[in-house]
Amino acid sequence: MSTFKAGLEDIVALRSEICFIDGQKRQLVYRGYDISELVGKATFEEVVYLLWNGQLPAAAELERFKEQLAAEAALPEQLVDFLKASPKDAEPMAVLRTAVSALGLFDPDTSVQDREANRRKAARLLAKVPVIVAYNGRLREGKDPVPPKPELGLAANFLYMLHGREPDRMDAEIFDAALILHADHELNASTFTARVVTSTLSDVYSAVTAAIGALKGPLHGGANEQVMRTLLAIGEADRVDEWLEAALARKERIMGFGHRVYKTGDPRADYLRRFSQQLGEKRGETKWYEMSRRLEQLMYEKKGLYPNVDFYSASTYYMLGIPMELFTPIFAFSRVSGWTAHILEQLDDNRLIRPRAEYVGPRDQTFVPVDQR
Ligand code: CMC
């Protein structure tokens, strides 16, 4: 038997052309483009096209892609009814997981397994997931859903559907950049989940539903919501030191810090730190940014740990007026692009993903009838 590694740490499970991470050099690269080549230069739609196709779109290709997404934004009536009927206190990630699974029931291509059909399903998911998240966000606050204006683009349209008014340029650009930063991340837990499901030749909706389930956990995408809950619980910048000391003494994990791959810092956090500061200054409410800075400094001093993507995305989203419960669904909205890129790649050269376990249980037991146990 080969070597056992808890959590599959550092195990290379497959070959991929989509995303490269250098955990020592703090590098994240999509299809050969370092994120510094994309953030602030490309739109999220261009990056999705890149992830799916291996190259950036020409102007006409981008236009066609945006038209395709716009045409796919509407939700089936029955799904809107489901969102309206969902309990107001249901976790939005659970609502999203169920809604994506249900969406598969309405897609005529669900069980068609060719590349073109899978591309259509990927585009449908990318167009519809933000609408599901925004509708659910409004309904749980007792507000009517705001139908999409897809011509705004995925990022601005999401903020529009959530707030009922078009965002200004700065908010839209920062949110678009945040979507780019969350789009893909190699073989993280949810992407691995999506590839495992796909490798059985199940369908795209099953794979994305399972991936949402994996992303939901607080050790993965669920951390961003927990970070904001932490900041709110601390309340003021002058309480950070005392709070952290007590939390570490209780051996708690501090959400938004540490990473399985990045051991010298997460390059995505550099951008999100700046966005958090810019939005805090714009809103005249810099305390979440200041508290985050102090936590970052202390966590480095005390634990040698750096913030990950979830740390500053929390205060960034909060400053964009996004309710905390939607932070992880927004991560899913962006990551649909990476999940589906990996699903398509998996199907291009599929091999069932089926590792082994080292058996450490009892051996040579003999059966004892139930009345004698
Ligand atoms: N707070 C306190 N201690 C920590 C933390 C943390 N956030 N992260 C790691 N450590 C400690 C851990 O206790 C361990 O110490 P020791 O060796 O003394 O037991 C050491 O650092 C190594 O931790 P590990 O659990 O072996 O590292 P891992 O690679 O399994 O964990 C992680 C990576 C992300 C699960 C972990 O850092 C963590 O739980 N972070 C908090 C949750 C979080 O922010 N998740 C988001 C991850 S990034 C984006 C995403 O995937 O969504």
Short mmCIF file of C-alpha atoms and ligand atoms in Angstrom, two decimals:
data_model
loop_
_atom_site.label_atom_id
_atom_site.label_comp_id
_atom_site.label_asym_id
_atom_site.label_seq_id
_atom_site.Cartn_x
_atom_site.Cartn_y
_atom_site.Cartn_z
CA MET A 1 0.00 0.00 0.00
CA SER A 2 1.18 3.56 -0.68
CA THR A 3 1.80 6.06 2.08
CA PHE A 4 -1.05 7.44 4.14
CA LYS A 5 -1.34 11.25 4.49
CA ALA A 6 -4.03 12.60 6.83
CA GLY A 7 -6.30 14.96 4.90
CA LEU A 8 -4.48 13.95 1.67
CA GLU A 9 -2.06 16.75 2.49
CA ASP A 10 0.40 17.36 -0.39
CA ILE A 11 -0.89 14.30 -2.26
CA VAL A 12 -1.05 14.96 -6.00
CA ALA A 13 -4.36 13.36 -6.99
CA LEU A 14 -4.59 14.48 -10.62
CA ARG A 15 -3.11 16.66 -13.36
CA SER A 16 -4.82 19.91 -14.29
CA GLU A 17 -4.22 22.82 -16.65
CA ILE A 18 -6.56 25.19 -14.86
CA CYS A 19 -4.92 26.63 -11.75
CA PHE A 20 -1.42 26.74 -10.28
CA ILE A 21 -0.58 27.62 -6.69
CA ASP A 22 2.89 28.15 -5.25
CA GLY A 23 2.37 28.12 -1.49
CA GLN A 24 5.89 29.34 -0.75
CA LYS A 25 6.01 32.15 -3.30
CA ARG A 26 2.42 33.25 -2.53
CA GLN A 27 1.41 32.77 -6.12
CA LEU A 28 -2.00 32.02 -7.61
CA VAL A 29 -2.16 31.55 -11.37
CA TYR A 30 -5.21 30.90 -13.57
CA ARG A 31 -4.32 29.23 -16.89
CA GLY A 32 -0.85 30.80 -16.84
CA TYR A 33 -2.02 34.28 -15.76
CA ASP A 34 -0.91 35.38 -12.30
CA ILE A 35 -3.89 36.96 -10.50
CA SER A 36 -1.98 40.27 -10.55
CA GLU A 37 -2.41 40.14 -14.35
CA LEU A 38 -6.18 39.82 -14.00
CA VAL A 39 -7.42 41.72 -10.93
CA GLY A 40 -8.26 45.31 -11.89
CA LYS A 41 -7.71 44.52 -15.57
CA ALA A 42 -10.14 41.75 -16.54
CA THR A 43 -13.80 41.37 -15.62
CA PHE A 44 -15.11 38.29 -13.82
CA GLU A 45 -16.80 37.17 -17.07
CA GLU A 46 -13.44 37.26 -18.90
CA VAL A 47 -11.84 35.21 -16.14
CA VAL A 48 -14.63 32.61 -16.26
CA TYR A 49 -14.20 32.36 -20.02
CA LEU A 50 -10.47 31.91 -19.45
CA LEU A 51 -11.02 29.15 -16.88
CA TRP A 52 -13.44 27.30 -19.16
CA ASN A 53 -11.62 27.77 -22.46
CA GLY A 54 -7.95 28.16 -21.58
CA GLN A 55 -7.72 31.57 -23.22
CA LEU A 56 -9.11 35.05 -22.74
CA PRO A 57 -12.04 35.88 -25.04
CA ALA A 58 -11.75 38.16 -28.06
CA ALA A 59 -14.24 41.04 -27.98
CA ALA A 60 -16.89 39.22 -30.05
CA GLU A 61 -16.49 36.02 -28.00
CA LEU A 62 -16.94 37.98 -24.78
CA GLU A 63 -20.05 39.66 -26.15
CA ARG A 64 -21.56 36.30 -27.13
CA PHE A 65 -20.67 34.85 -23.73
CA LYS A 66 -22.33 37.74 -21.90
CA GLU A 67 -25.42 37.38 -24.11
CA GLN A 68 -25.56 33.68 -23.30
CA LEU A 69 -25.36 34.40 -19.56
CA ALA A 70 -28.00 37.12 -19.84
CA ALA A 71 -30.33 34.72 -21.67
CA GLU A 72 -29.94 32.13 -18.92
CA ALA A 73 -30.48 34.38 -15.88
CA ALA A 74 -34.22 33.76 -15.36
CA LEU A 75 -35.16 31.10 -12.81
CA PRO A 76 -37.91 28.53 -13.42
CA GLU A 77 -41.13 29.75 -11.75
CA GLN A 78 -41.22 26.61 -9.60
CA LEU A 79 -37.79 27.42 -8.21
CA VAL A 80 -38.88 30.95 -7.30
CA ASP A 81 -41.86 29.35 -5.52
CA PHE A 82 -39.46 27.05 -3.66
CA LEU A 83 -37.35 30.04 -2.57
CA LYS A 84 -40.48 31.83 -1.38
CA ALA A 85 -41.58 28.73 0.53
CA SER A 86 -38.21 28.12 2.22
CA PRO A 87 -38.13 28.90 5.94
CA LYS A 88 -36.82 32.45 6.50
CA ASP A 89 -34.29 31.17 9.02
CA ALA A 90 -32.94 28.40 6.74
CA GLU A 91 -29.20 28.72 6.15
CA PRO A 92 -28.70 30.35 2.73
CA MET A 93 -26.03 27.75 1.87
CA ALA A 94 -28.57 25.00 2.54
CA VAL A 95 -31.14 26.83 0.42
CA LEU A 96 -28.60 27.25 -2.37
CA ARG A 97 -27.55 23.59 -2.22
CA THR A 98 -31.18 22.46 -2.45
CA ALA A 99 -32.04 25.01 -5.17
CA VAL A 100 -29.10 23.95 -7.36
CA SER A 101 -30.12 20.34 -6.99
CA ALA A 102 -33.71 21.28 -7.92
CA LEU A 103 -32.48 23.32 -10.90
CA GLY A 104 -31.24 20.09 -12.43
CA LEU A 105 -34.82 18.84 -12.57
CA PHE A 106 -35.74 21.66 -14.96
CA ASP A 107 -32.75 21.41 -17.29
CA PRO A 108 -33.43 19.32 -20.41
CA ASP A 109 -29.67 18.70 -20.67
CA THR A 110 -29.21 17.34 -17.12
CA SER A 111 -28.38 13.80 -18.17
CA VAL A 112 -26.86 14.63 -21.56
CA GLN A 113 -23.15 13.91 -21.16
CA ASP A 114 -21.44 15.68 -24.06
CA ARG A 115 -19.07 18.63 -23.84
CA GLU A 116 -21.45 21.13 -25.44
CA ALA A 117 -24.33 20.15 -23.16
CA ASN A 118 -22.03 20.37 -20.14
CA ARG A 119 -20.91 23.84 -21.26
CA ARG A 120 -24.54 24.92 -21.50
CA LYS A 121 -25.18 23.61 -17.98
CA ALA A 122 -22.11 25.44 -16.66
CA ALA A 123 -23.37 28.71 -18.18
CA ARG A 124 -26.85 28.14 -16.78
CA LEU A 125 -25.45 27.57 -13.30
CA LEU A 126 -23.20 30.60 -13.48
CA ALA A 127 -26.11 32.78 -14.61
CA LYS A 128 -28.67 31.40 -12.16
CA VAL A 129 -26.72 30.87 -8.92
CA PRO A 130 -26.32 34.64 -8.23
CA VAL A 131 -30.05 35.11 -8.86
CA ILE A 132 -30.86 32.33 -6.37
CA VAL A 133 -28.54 33.87 -3.76
CA ALA A 134 -29.92 37.40 -4.22
CA TYR A 135 -33.58 36.27 -4.23
CA ASN A 136 -33.02 34.21 -1.09
CA GLY A 137 -31.20 37.16 0.51
CA ARG A 138 -34.17 39.45 -0.05
CA LEU A 139 -36.87 36.93 0.78
CA ARG A 140 -35.30 36.07 4.13
CA GLU A 141 -35.53 39.78 5.00
CA GLY A 142 -39.21 39.85 4.00
CA LYS A 143 -38.52 41.83 0.79
CA ASP A 144 -39.69 41.06 -2.74
CA PRO A 145 -37.09 39.65 -5.12
CA VAL A 146 -35.70 42.14 -7.64
CA PRO A 147 -35.57 40.60 -11.14
CA PRO A 148 -32.09 40.60 -12.70
CA LYS A 149 -30.75 43.25 -15.05
CA PRO A 150 -28.20 40.95 -16.70
CA GLU A 151 -26.85 43.75 -18.92
CA LEU A 152 -25.11 45.12 -15.78
CA GLY A 153 -22.76 42.11 -15.72
CA LEU A 154 -22.62 39.40 -13.07
CA ALA A 155 -21.05 41.47 -10.26
CA ALA A 156 -23.07 44.69 -10.55
CA ASN A 157 -26.27 42.78 -11.30
CA PHE A 158 -25.88 40.79 -8.09
CA LEU A 159 -25.54 43.95 -5.98
CA TYR A 160 -28.48 45.44 -7.87
CA MET A 161 -30.70 42.42 -7.19
CA LEU A 162 -29.70 42.42 -3.53
CA HIS A 163 -30.11 46.12 -2.79
CA GLY A 164 -32.74 47.08 -5.37
CA ARG A 165 -30.51 49.85 -6.74
CA GLU A 166 -27.56 49.85 -9.09
CA PRO A 167 -24.19 49.95 -7.29
CA ASP A 168 -21.75 52.77 -7.91
CA ARG A 169 -18.66 52.06 -9.94
CA MET A 170 -16.30 51.50 -7.01
CA ASP A 171 -18.57 48.96 -5.30
CA ALA A 172 -19.18 47.11 -8.56
CA GLU A 173 -15.48 46.99 -9.43
CA ILE A 174 -14.42 45.81 -6.00
CA PHE A 175 -17.10 43.12 -5.95
CA ASP A 176 -16.11 42.02 -9.46
CA ALA A 177 -12.46 41.73 -8.34
CA ALA A 178 -13.53 39.73 -5.26
CA LEU A 179 -15.35 37.29 -7.56
CA ILE A 180 -12.17 36.92 -9.63
CA LEU A 181 -10.15 36.19 -6.48
CA HIS A 182 -12.54 33.40 -5.45
CA ALA A 183 -13.02 31.88 -8.92
CA ASP A 184 -10.70 28.91 -8.66
CA HIS A 185 -8.20 27.39 -6.30
CA GLU A 186 -6.82 24.14 -7.63
CA LEU A 187 -7.85 21.03 -5.73
CA ASN A 188 -9.52 22.59 -2.68
CA ALA A 189 -12.07 20.45 -0.83
CA SER A 190 -15.15 21.51 -2.80
CA THR A 191 -13.45 21.26 -6.20
CA PHE A 192 -12.13 17.84 -5.29
CA THR A 193 -15.69 16.90 -4.29
CA ALA A 194 -17.00 18.10 -7.66
CA ARG A 195 -14.35 16.08 -9.49
CA VAL A 196 -15.01 12.94 -7.45
CA VAL A 197 -18.74 13.11 -8.23
CA THR A 198 -18.02 13.85 -11.90
CA SER A 199 -15.58 10.94 -12.13
CA THR A 200 -18.46 8.51 -11.52
CA LEU A 201 -20.09 9.98 -14.68
CA SER A 202 -22.83 11.49 -12.58
CA ASP A 203 -24.17 14.86 -13.80
CA VAL A 204 -23.06 18.50 -13.47
CA TYR A 205 -25.89 19.42 -11.08
CA SER A 206 -25.01 16.55 -8.74
CA ALA A 207 -21.34 17.59 -8.78
CA VAL A 208 -22.07 21.27 -8.06
CA THR A 209 -24.64 20.39 -5.39
CA ALA A 210 -22.04 18.23 -3.63
CA ALA A 211 -19.41 20.96 -4.00
CA ILE A 212 -21.73 23.48 -2.33
CA GLY A 213 -22.11 21.03 0.56
CA ALA A 214 -18.33 20.88 0.92
CA LEU A 215 -17.85 24.64 0.65
CA LYS A 216 -20.41 25.24 3.40
CA GLY A 217 -18.14 23.99 6.19
CA PRO A 218 -16.34 26.52 8.43
CA LEU A 219 -12.92 25.07 7.61
CA HIS A 220 -13.57 25.94 3.95
CA GLY A 221 -15.89 28.63 2.55
CA GLY A 222 -17.94 28.96 5.71
CA ALA A 223 -15.04 30.81 7.36
CA ASN A 224 -15.86 34.22 5.83
CA GLU A 225 -19.20 34.45 7.66
CA GLN A 226 -17.54 33.30 10.88
CA VAL A 227 -14.87 36.03 10.52
CA MET A 228 -17.54 38.72 10.46
CA ARG A 229 -19.29 37.15 13.45
CA THR A 230 -15.94 37.27 15.26
CA LEU A 231 -15.40 40.96 14.42
CA LEU A 232 -18.91 41.82 15.57
CA ALA A 233 -18.43 39.82 18.78
CA ILE A 234 -15.18 41.68 19.53
CA GLY A 235 -17.01 44.92 18.81
CA GLU A 236 -14.20 47.50 19.16
CA ALA A 237 -10.56 47.75 18.10
CA ASP A 238 -9.33 48.19 21.68
CA ARG A 239 -10.84 44.81 22.64
CA VAL A 240 -8.97 42.77 20.00
CA ASP A 241 -5.90 41.94 22.14
CA GLU A 242 -7.90 40.77 25.11
CA TRP A 243 -10.34 38.79 22.95
CA LEU A 244 -7.61 37.00 21.02
CA GLU A 245 -5.67 36.10 24.14
CA ALA A 246 -8.77 34.49 25.66
CA ALA A 247 -9.71 32.70 22.40
CA LEU A 248 -6.21 31.26 21.98
CA ALA A 249 -6.13 30.23 25.65
CA ARG A 250 -9.34 28.27 24.93
CA LYS A 251 -7.45 26.69 21.98
CA GLU A 252 -10.01 28.05 19.52
CA ARG A 253 -9.34 28.23 15.80
CA ILE A 254 -9.41 31.80 14.64
CA MET A 255 -11.45 31.90 11.48
CA GLY A 256 -9.82 33.40 8.39
CA PHE A 257 -6.27 32.43 9.38
CA GLY A 258 -4.04 29.63 8.17
CA HIS A 259 -4.09 27.66 4.97
CA ARG A 260 -3.31 24.13 3.88
CA VAL A 261 -1.19 25.30 0.93
CA TYR A 262 -0.12 28.91 1.58
CA LYS A 263 2.41 28.86 4.37
CA THR A 264 3.85 32.35 3.77
CA GLY A 265 0.56 34.18 3.20
CA ASP A 266 -2.42 34.08 0.83
CA PRO A 267 -1.94 36.46 -2.13
CA ARG A 268 -5.71 36.98 -2.36
CA ALA A 269 -5.72 38.54 1.10
CA ASP A 270 -3.47 41.39 -0.14
CA TYR A 271 -6.17 42.57 -2.54
CA LEU A 272 -9.03 42.04 -0.12
CA ARG A 273 -7.18 43.92 2.65
CA ARG A 274 -6.98 46.91 0.31
CA PHE A 275 -10.65 46.62 -0.67
CA SER A 276 -11.67 46.45 2.99
CA GLN A 277 -9.70 49.62 3.70
CA GLN A 278 -10.99 51.47 0.62
CA LEU A 279 -14.61 50.63 1.34
CA GLY A 280 -14.22 51.41 5.05
CA GLU A 281 -12.82 54.86 4.17
CA LYS A 282 -15.55 55.44 1.61
CA ARG A 283 -18.27 54.54 4.13
CA GLY A 284 -16.54 56.41 6.97
CA GLU A 285 -16.46 53.18 9.00
CA THR A 286 -12.90 51.94 9.18
CA LYS A 287 -13.23 50.06 12.45
CA TRP A 288 -13.72 46.61 10.88
CA TYR A 289 -10.61 47.13 8.80
CA GLU A 290 -8.64 48.41 11.82
CA MET A 291 -9.77 45.48 13.97
CA SER A 292 -8.80 43.10 11.18
CA ARG A 293 -5.35 44.69 10.89
CA ARG A 294 -4.76 44.29 14.60
CA LEU A 295 -5.91 40.66 14.54
CA GLU A 296 -3.63 40.03 11.57
CA GLN A 297 -0.65 41.51 13.41
CA LEU A 298 -1.34 39.57 16.61
CA MET A 299 -1.98 36.26 14.83
CA TYR A 300 1.36 36.58 13.10
CA GLU A 301 3.16 37.44 16.37
CA LYS A 302 1.50 34.74 18.44
CA LYS A 303 0.91 31.91 15.95
CA GLY A 304 2.95 32.76 12.84
CA LEU A 305 -0.29 32.52 10.84
CA TYR A 306 -1.37 34.73 7.96
CA PRO A 307 -4.89 35.75 6.89
CA ASN A 308 -6.47 33.71 4.12
CA VAL A 309 -8.97 34.75 1.44
CA ASP A 310 -11.86 34.58 3.90
CA PHE A 311 -10.41 37.09 6.37
CA TYR A 312 -10.64 40.44 4.59
CA SER A 313 -13.46 39.33 2.29
CA ALA A 314 -15.63 39.43 5.43
CA SER A 315 -15.21 43.16 6.11
CA THR A 316 -15.18 43.89 2.36
CA TYR A 317 -18.59 42.26 1.86
CA TYR A 318 -19.91 43.83 5.06
CA MET A 319 -18.94 47.27 3.76
CA LEU A 320 -20.75 46.43 0.50
CA GLY A 321 -23.91 46.05 2.59
CA ILE A 322 -24.10 42.29 2.07
CA PRO A 323 -25.71 40.31 4.91
CA MET A 324 -23.26 37.93 6.62
CA GLU A 325 -25.33 34.84 5.85
CA LEU A 326 -24.74 35.47 2.14
CA PHE A 327 -20.93 35.60 2.35
CA THR A 328 -20.45 31.88 1.74
CA PRO A 329 -23.15 31.70 -0.96
CA ILE A 330 -21.25 34.50 -2.73
CA PHE A 331 -18.13 32.38 -2.55
CA ALA A 332 -20.17 29.60 -4.20
CA PHE A 333 -21.45 32.03 -6.86
CA SER A 334 -17.87 32.79 -7.85
CA ARG A 335 -16.53 29.25 -7.42
CA VAL A 336 -19.20 27.80 -9.74
CA SER A 337 -16.80 28.99 -12.44
CA GLY A 338 -13.89 26.94 -11.09
CA TRP A 339 -16.00 23.91 -10.19
CA THR A 340 -17.44 23.71 -13.69
CA ALA A 341 -14.02 24.27 -15.32
CA HIS A 342 -12.77 21.27 -13.33
CA ILE A 343 -15.87 19.21 -14.16
CA LEU A 344 -15.29 19.81 -17.88
CA GLU A 345 -11.60 18.97 -17.53
CA GLN A 346 -12.38 15.81 -15.55
CA LEU A 347 -14.72 14.60 -18.29
CA ASP A 348 -12.15 15.29 -21.01
CA ASP A 349 -9.95 12.53 -19.64
CA ASN A 350 -11.99 10.78 -17.01
CA ARG A 351 -10.76 8.16 -14.61
CA LEU A 352 -12.88 7.13 -11.63
CA ILE A 353 -11.43 8.74 -8.48
CA ARG A 354 -11.25 5.95 -5.97
CA PRO A 355 -8.40 6.04 -3.43
CA ARG A 356 -7.71 3.39 -0.80
CA ALA A 357 -7.94 3.42 3.00
CA GLU A 358 -5.49 1.82 5.37
CA TYR A 359 -7.56 -0.58 7.46
CA VAL A 360 -6.86 -0.14 11.19
CA GLY A 361 -9.99 -1.84 12.60
CA PRO A 362 -10.29 -5.21 14.35
CA ARG A 363 -9.55 -8.45 12.49
CA ASP A 364 -10.53 -12.13 12.66
CA GLN A 365 -13.77 -11.62 14.57
CA THR A 366 -16.19 -14.51 14.88
CA PHE A 367 -19.93 -14.07 14.67
CA VAL A 368 -21.95 -14.22 17.91
CA PRO A 369 -25.74 -14.65 17.50
CA VAL A 370 -27.77 -11.68 18.72
CA ASP A 371 -29.20 -13.45 21.82
CA GLN A 372 -25.68 -14.26 23.04
CA ARG A 373 -24.13 -10.76 22.72
N1 CMC B 1 -6.37 29.44 14.37
C1 CMC B 1 -5.58 28.92 15.32
N2 CMC B 1 -4.67 27.98 15.08
C2 CMC B 1 -4.56 27.53 13.83
C3 CMC B 1 -5.36 28.03 12.79
C4 CMC B 1 -6.28 29.01 13.11
N3 CMC B 1 -7.06 29.55 12.17
N4 CMC B 1 -5.02 27.41 11.64
C5 CMC B 1 -4.07 26.55 11.94
N5 CMC B 1 -3.78 26.62 13.25
C6 CMC B 1 -2.76 25.87 13.97
C7 CMC B 1 -3.28 24.49 14.32
O1 CMC B 1 -3.89 24.46 15.58
C8 CMC B 1 -2.01 23.70 14.28
O2 CMC B 1 -1.30 23.90 15.45
P1 CMC B 1 -0.63 22.68 16.22
O3 CMC B 1 0.35 22.11 15.22
O4 CMC B 1 -0.03 23.32 17.39
O5 CMC B 1 -1.76 21.76 16.51
C9 CMC B 1 -1.21 24.32 13.16
O6 CMC B 1 -1.69 25.67 13.07
C10 CMC B 1 -1.42 23.65 11.81
O7 CMC B 1 -2.79 23.56 11.55
P2 CMC B 1 -3.48 22.41 10.71
O8 CMC B 1 -4.90 22.26 11.14
O9 CMC B 1 -2.63 21.18 10.70
O10 CMC B 1 -3.42 23.01 9.27
P3 CMC B 1 -4.33 22.53 8.08
O11 CMC B 1 -3.52 22.64 6.89
O12 CMC B 1 -4.98 21.22 8.33
O13 CMC B 1 -5.50 23.60 8.18
C11 CMC B 1 -7.04 25.22 7.80
C12 CMC B 1 -5.77 24.56 7.29
C13 CMC B 1 -7.49 26.27 6.80
C14 CMC B 1 -8.16 24.17 7.92
C15 CMC B 1 -6.76 25.87 9.17
O14 CMC B 1 -5.75 26.83 9.05
C16 CMC B 1 -8.01 26.45 9.81
O15 CMC B 1 -8.78 25.75 10.45
N6 CMC B 1 -8.26 27.79 9.61
C17 CMC B 1 -9.45 28.41 10.10
C18 CMC B 1 -10.59 28.19 9.11
C19 CMC B 1 -10.42 29.00 7.85
O16 CMC B 1 -10.08 30.16 7.89
N7 CMC B 1 -10.72 28.36 6.70
C20 CMC B 1 -10.61 28.99 5.39
C21 CMC B 1 -9.51 28.36 4.60
S1 CMC B 1 -8.98 29.27 3.17
C22 CMC B 1 -10.29 29.46 2.11
C23 CMC B 1 -11.20 28.31 1.92
O17 CMC B 1 -10.78 27.18 1.73
O18 CMC B 1 -12.39 28.55 1.97
#
